[in-house]
Amino acid sequence: MPPHPVPLGFVFRSRAKEEKAPADKAPVTDSKQTRHPQAPKGRPTPKRSEAQSQRRSVANTSLSRKDAAKRQREERRQAMDRQRQALASGDERYLPVRDKGPVRKYARDFVDSRFNIAEFFLPMAVVILVLSVVRVPSVQSIALLLWMVVIVLIVLDSAVSGFRLRKQLNERFPDQRRKGAVAYGLMRSLQMRRLRLPKPQVKRGERP
């Protein structure tokens, strides 16, 4: 029997196609990295408003050192202006820390509502100093005596005022911090009324 004819295509088939075929039919593996379907870079595209806000925040944080110092000076100046106005009007919001609080306010009102011998110390001291300069022994003796009388009166008046102020504070503010309030009031009593800061908010003789 004649042998089966061998197809010529099998003999003369290109070996390059056989080597290339497996590479073309290689299975495609899925990537394990998940990403947003509308974001080819693996993250959602930010909205326009979000992008604008981010750009503004970057622009604000990228201020130069000179601009930042200028802004700080302006803020300090505004804070000082508010504090100066508060010292004149008694606005509690912008007062210095040492003057804030109901305890300190009552101490100020207590001192401002009465006459204090210590507030007249400066004019009396000027008079006594002038008398002590006069080269007359009797006048100098009077000046020395006046010095002693003024000092004793100031000490006694301050002791009585401090005792009364402490008693009032204990009765009115039993649950609040009162440390330093008496000394704060006594230091205020040493100043002339028109020079006190914050400005007096009560009249003499008026109950705080």
Short mmCIF file of C-alpha atoms in Angstrom, two decimals:
data_model
loop_
_atom_site.label_atom_id
_atom_site.label_comp_id
_atom_site.label_asym_id
_atom_site.label_seq_id
_atom_site.Cartn_x
_atom_site.Cartn_y
_atom_site.Cartn_z
CA MET A 1 0.00 0.00 0.00
CA PRO A 2 1.30 3.44 -0.82
CA PRO A 3 2.36 5.40 2.24
CA HIS A 4 0.20 8.31 3.44
CA PRO A 5 1.37 11.53 1.95
CA VAL A 6 2.91 13.93 4.45
CA PRO A 7 1.49 17.45 4.23
CA LEU A 8 4.01 19.89 2.97
CA GLY A 9 2.80 22.51 5.39
CA PHE A 10 3.91 20.40 8.34
CA VAL A 11 7.40 20.09 6.93
CA PHE A 12 7.93 23.64 5.88
CA ARG A 13 6.11 25.32 8.80
CA SER A 14 8.03 28.24 10.29
CA ARG A 15 9.63 27.53 13.61
CA ALA A 16 9.47 31.19 14.53
CA LYS A 17 5.67 31.04 14.60
CA GLU A 18 5.79 28.06 16.97
CA GLU A 19 8.09 29.94 19.35
CA LYS A 20 5.99 33.05 19.16
CA ALA A 21 2.65 31.40 19.72
CA PRO A 22 3.05 30.53 23.45
CA ALA A 23 4.02 34.10 24.22
CA ASP A 24 0.92 35.42 22.49
CA LYS A 25 -1.33 32.96 24.30
CA ALA A 26 0.15 33.54 27.75
CA PRO A 27 -2.59 34.05 30.32
CA VAL A 28 -3.05 37.57 31.58
CA THR A 29 -2.87 37.80 35.35
CA ASP A 30 -5.04 40.29 37.18
CA SER A 31 -3.29 42.91 39.27
CA LYS A 32 -3.83 42.64 42.99
CA GLN A 33 -3.89 46.43 43.42
CA THR A 34 -7.43 47.79 43.57
CA ARG A 35 -8.14 51.27 42.32
CA HIS A 36 -11.05 53.53 41.62
CA PRO A 37 -12.70 52.77 38.24
CA GLN A 38 -12.53 56.45 37.25
CA ALA A 39 -9.02 57.08 38.52
CA PRO A 40 -6.23 55.59 36.43
CA LYS A 41 -3.65 56.58 39.09
CA GLY A 42 -5.15 54.49 41.89
CA ARG A 43 -6.99 57.30 43.78
CA PRO A 44 -10.22 59.22 43.19
CA THR A 45 -9.90 62.46 41.31
CA PRO A 46 -10.47 65.33 43.81
CA LYS A 47 -13.38 67.65 43.30
CA ARG A 48 -12.80 71.14 42.01
CA SER A 49 -13.75 72.79 45.30
CA GLU A 50 -11.42 70.50 47.25
CA ALA A 51 -8.55 71.23 44.89
CA GLN A 52 -9.12 74.98 45.20
CA SER A 53 -9.21 74.79 49.00
CA GLN A 54 -5.99 72.78 49.02
CA ARG A 55 -4.31 75.35 46.80
CA ARG A 56 -5.47 78.17 49.07
CA SER A 57 -4.17 76.37 52.18
CA VAL A 58 -0.81 75.83 50.53
CA ALA A 59 -0.68 79.48 49.54
CA ASN A 60 -1.52 80.55 53.10
CA THR A 61 1.10 78.31 54.67
CA SER A 62 3.77 79.41 52.24
CA LEU A 63 3.98 82.95 53.69
CA SER A 64 7.44 84.36 53.87
CA ARG A 65 9.08 85.04 57.21
CA LYS A 66 8.72 88.78 56.69
CA ASP A 67 4.98 88.52 56.03
CA ALA A 68 4.48 86.26 59.06
CA ALA A 69 6.33 88.70 61.33
CA LYS A 70 4.28 91.58 59.94
CA ARG A 71 1.06 89.70 60.63
CA GLN A 72 2.16 88.91 64.20
CA ARG A 73 2.99 92.58 64.83
CA GLU A 74 -0.41 93.60 63.53
CA GLU A 75 -2.17 91.06 65.76
CA ARG A 76 -0.19 92.24 68.81
CA ARG A 77 -1.06 95.85 68.03
CA GLN A 78 -4.77 95.02 67.78
CA ALA A 79 -4.59 93.06 71.05
CA MET A 80 -2.93 96.02 72.80
CA ASP A 81 -5.58 98.40 71.45
CA ARG A 82 -8.35 96.16 72.76
CA GLN A 83 -6.62 95.89 76.13
CA ARG A 84 -6.18 99.66 76.39
CA GLN A 85 -9.85 100.23 75.63
CA ALA A 86 -10.81 97.55 78.17
CA LEU A 87 -8.73 99.24 80.89
CA ALA A 88 -10.70 102.43 80.26
CA SER A 89 -14.14 100.82 79.99
CA GLY A 90 -13.74 97.83 82.33
CA ASP A 91 -14.58 95.27 79.63
CA GLU A 92 -13.76 91.92 81.21
CA ARG A 93 -13.12 90.18 77.88
CA TYR A 94 -9.91 92.01 77.04
CA LEU A 95 -8.51 92.90 80.45
CA PRO A 96 -5.05 91.63 81.43
CA VAL A 97 -4.99 88.32 83.27
CA ARG A 98 -4.18 89.95 86.63
CA ASP A 99 -7.36 92.08 86.41
CA LYS A 100 -9.81 89.42 85.21
CA GLY A 101 -12.46 87.68 87.24
CA PRO A 102 -15.25 88.66 89.64
CA VAL A 103 -12.93 88.50 92.66
CA ARG A 104 -10.51 91.07 91.27
CA LYS A 105 -13.40 93.25 90.09
CA TYR A 106 -14.91 93.30 93.56
CA ALA A 107 -11.52 94.16 95.07
CA ARG A 108 -11.23 97.13 92.70
CA ASP A 109 -14.76 98.33 93.45
CA PHE A 110 -14.21 97.95 97.19
CA VAL A 111 -11.11 100.16 97.07
CA ASP A 112 -12.65 102.71 94.69
CA SER A 113 -15.78 103.11 96.82
CA ARG A 114 -13.94 104.56 99.83
CA PHE A 115 -11.36 107.15 100.74
CA ASN A 116 -7.90 105.69 101.27
CA ILE A 117 -5.18 107.61 103.06
CA ALA A 118 -2.54 105.89 100.97
CA GLU A 119 -3.84 107.48 97.76
CA PHE A 120 -2.90 110.92 99.13
CA PHE A 121 0.62 109.80 99.95
CA LEU A 122 2.21 111.36 96.88
CA PRO A 123 0.95 114.95 97.39
CA MET A 124 1.64 114.72 101.14
CA ALA A 125 5.14 113.46 100.42
CA VAL A 126 5.81 116.47 98.19
CA VAL A 127 4.68 118.87 100.93
CA ILE A 128 6.78 117.12 103.56
CA LEU A 129 9.80 117.12 101.26
CA VAL A 130 9.50 120.87 100.72
CA LEU A 131 9.25 121.46 104.46
CA SER A 132 12.29 119.32 105.13
CA VAL A 133 14.37 121.43 102.72
CA VAL A 134 13.70 124.62 104.68
CA ARG A 135 16.74 125.30 106.87
CA VAL A 136 14.75 126.03 109.98
CA PRO A 137 15.11 123.47 112.77
CA SER A 138 11.51 123.79 113.92
CA VAL A 139 10.14 123.35 110.40
CA GLN A 140 12.37 120.33 109.81
CA SER A 141 11.14 118.82 113.05
CA ILE A 142 7.54 119.29 111.90
CA ALA A 143 8.37 117.64 108.57
CA LEU A 144 9.88 114.65 110.35
CA LEU A 145 6.84 114.37 112.62
CA LEU A 146 4.52 114.53 109.61
CA TRP A 147 6.47 111.71 107.96
CA MET A 148 5.90 109.50 110.97
CA VAL A 149 2.22 110.40 111.25
CA VAL A 150 1.56 109.75 107.55
CA ILE A 151 3.31 106.39 107.63
CA VAL A 152 1.41 105.27 110.73
CA LEU A 153 -1.93 106.37 109.28
CA ILE A 154 -1.26 104.57 106.00
CA VAL A 155 -0.30 101.36 107.79
CA LEU A 156 -3.39 101.46 110.04
CA ASP A 157 -5.74 102.34 107.19
CA SER A 158 -4.29 99.61 104.97
CA ALA A 159 -4.60 97.04 107.77
CA VAL A 160 -8.26 97.91 108.35
CA SER A 161 -9.02 97.93 104.61
CA GLY A 162 -7.26 94.60 104.09
CA PHE A 163 -9.17 93.00 106.96
CA ARG A 164 -12.53 94.23 105.70
CA LEU A 165 -11.76 93.28 102.11
CA ARG A 166 -10.72 89.78 103.10
CA LYS A 167 -13.92 89.33 105.10
CA GLN A 168 -16.11 90.49 102.20
CA LEU A 169 -14.32 88.24 99.74
CA ASN A 170 -14.74 85.20 101.98
CA GLU A 171 -18.46 85.88 102.29
CA ARG A 172 -19.15 86.67 98.63
CA PHE A 173 -16.80 84.21 96.91
CA PRO A 174 -16.40 81.20 99.21
CA ASP A 175 -15.88 78.74 96.35
CA GLN A 176 -13.60 80.82 94.14
CA ARG A 177 -9.86 81.36 94.17
CA ARG A 178 -9.08 84.47 96.23
CA LYS A 179 -5.31 84.23 96.51
CA GLY A 180 -3.62 87.60 95.97
CA ALA A 181 -6.88 89.56 95.81
CA VAL A 182 -6.26 91.45 99.08
CA ALA A 183 -2.74 92.47 98.06
CA TYR A 184 -4.14 93.46 94.66
CA GLY A 185 -6.66 95.77 96.34
CA LEU A 186 -4.09 97.30 98.69
CA MET A 187 -1.71 98.05 95.83
CA ARG A 188 -4.57 99.78 94.04
CA SER A 189 -5.26 101.89 97.14
CA LEU A 190 -1.72 103.31 96.91
CA GLN A 191 -2.50 104.89 93.54
CA MET A 192 -4.33 108.17 93.04
CA ARG A 193 -7.88 107.58 91.95
CA ARG A 194 -7.56 109.27 88.56
CA LEU A 195 -4.45 107.25 87.71
CA ARG A 196 -5.88 103.83 88.50
CA LEU A 197 -6.21 101.21 85.77
CA PRO A 198 -8.72 99.77 85.08
CA LYS A 199 -10.64 102.98 85.57
CA PRO A 200 -12.92 103.11 88.65
CA GLN A 201 -16.44 101.95 87.88
CA VAL A 202 -18.07 103.03 91.18
CA LYS A 203 -18.31 106.37 92.95
CA ARG A 204 -17.01 107.12 96.43
CA GLY A 205 -19.46 105.98 99.05
CA GLU A 206 -21.25 103.66 96.64
CA ARG A 207 -21.51 100.05 97.77
CA PRO A 208 -19.73 97.64 95.39
#
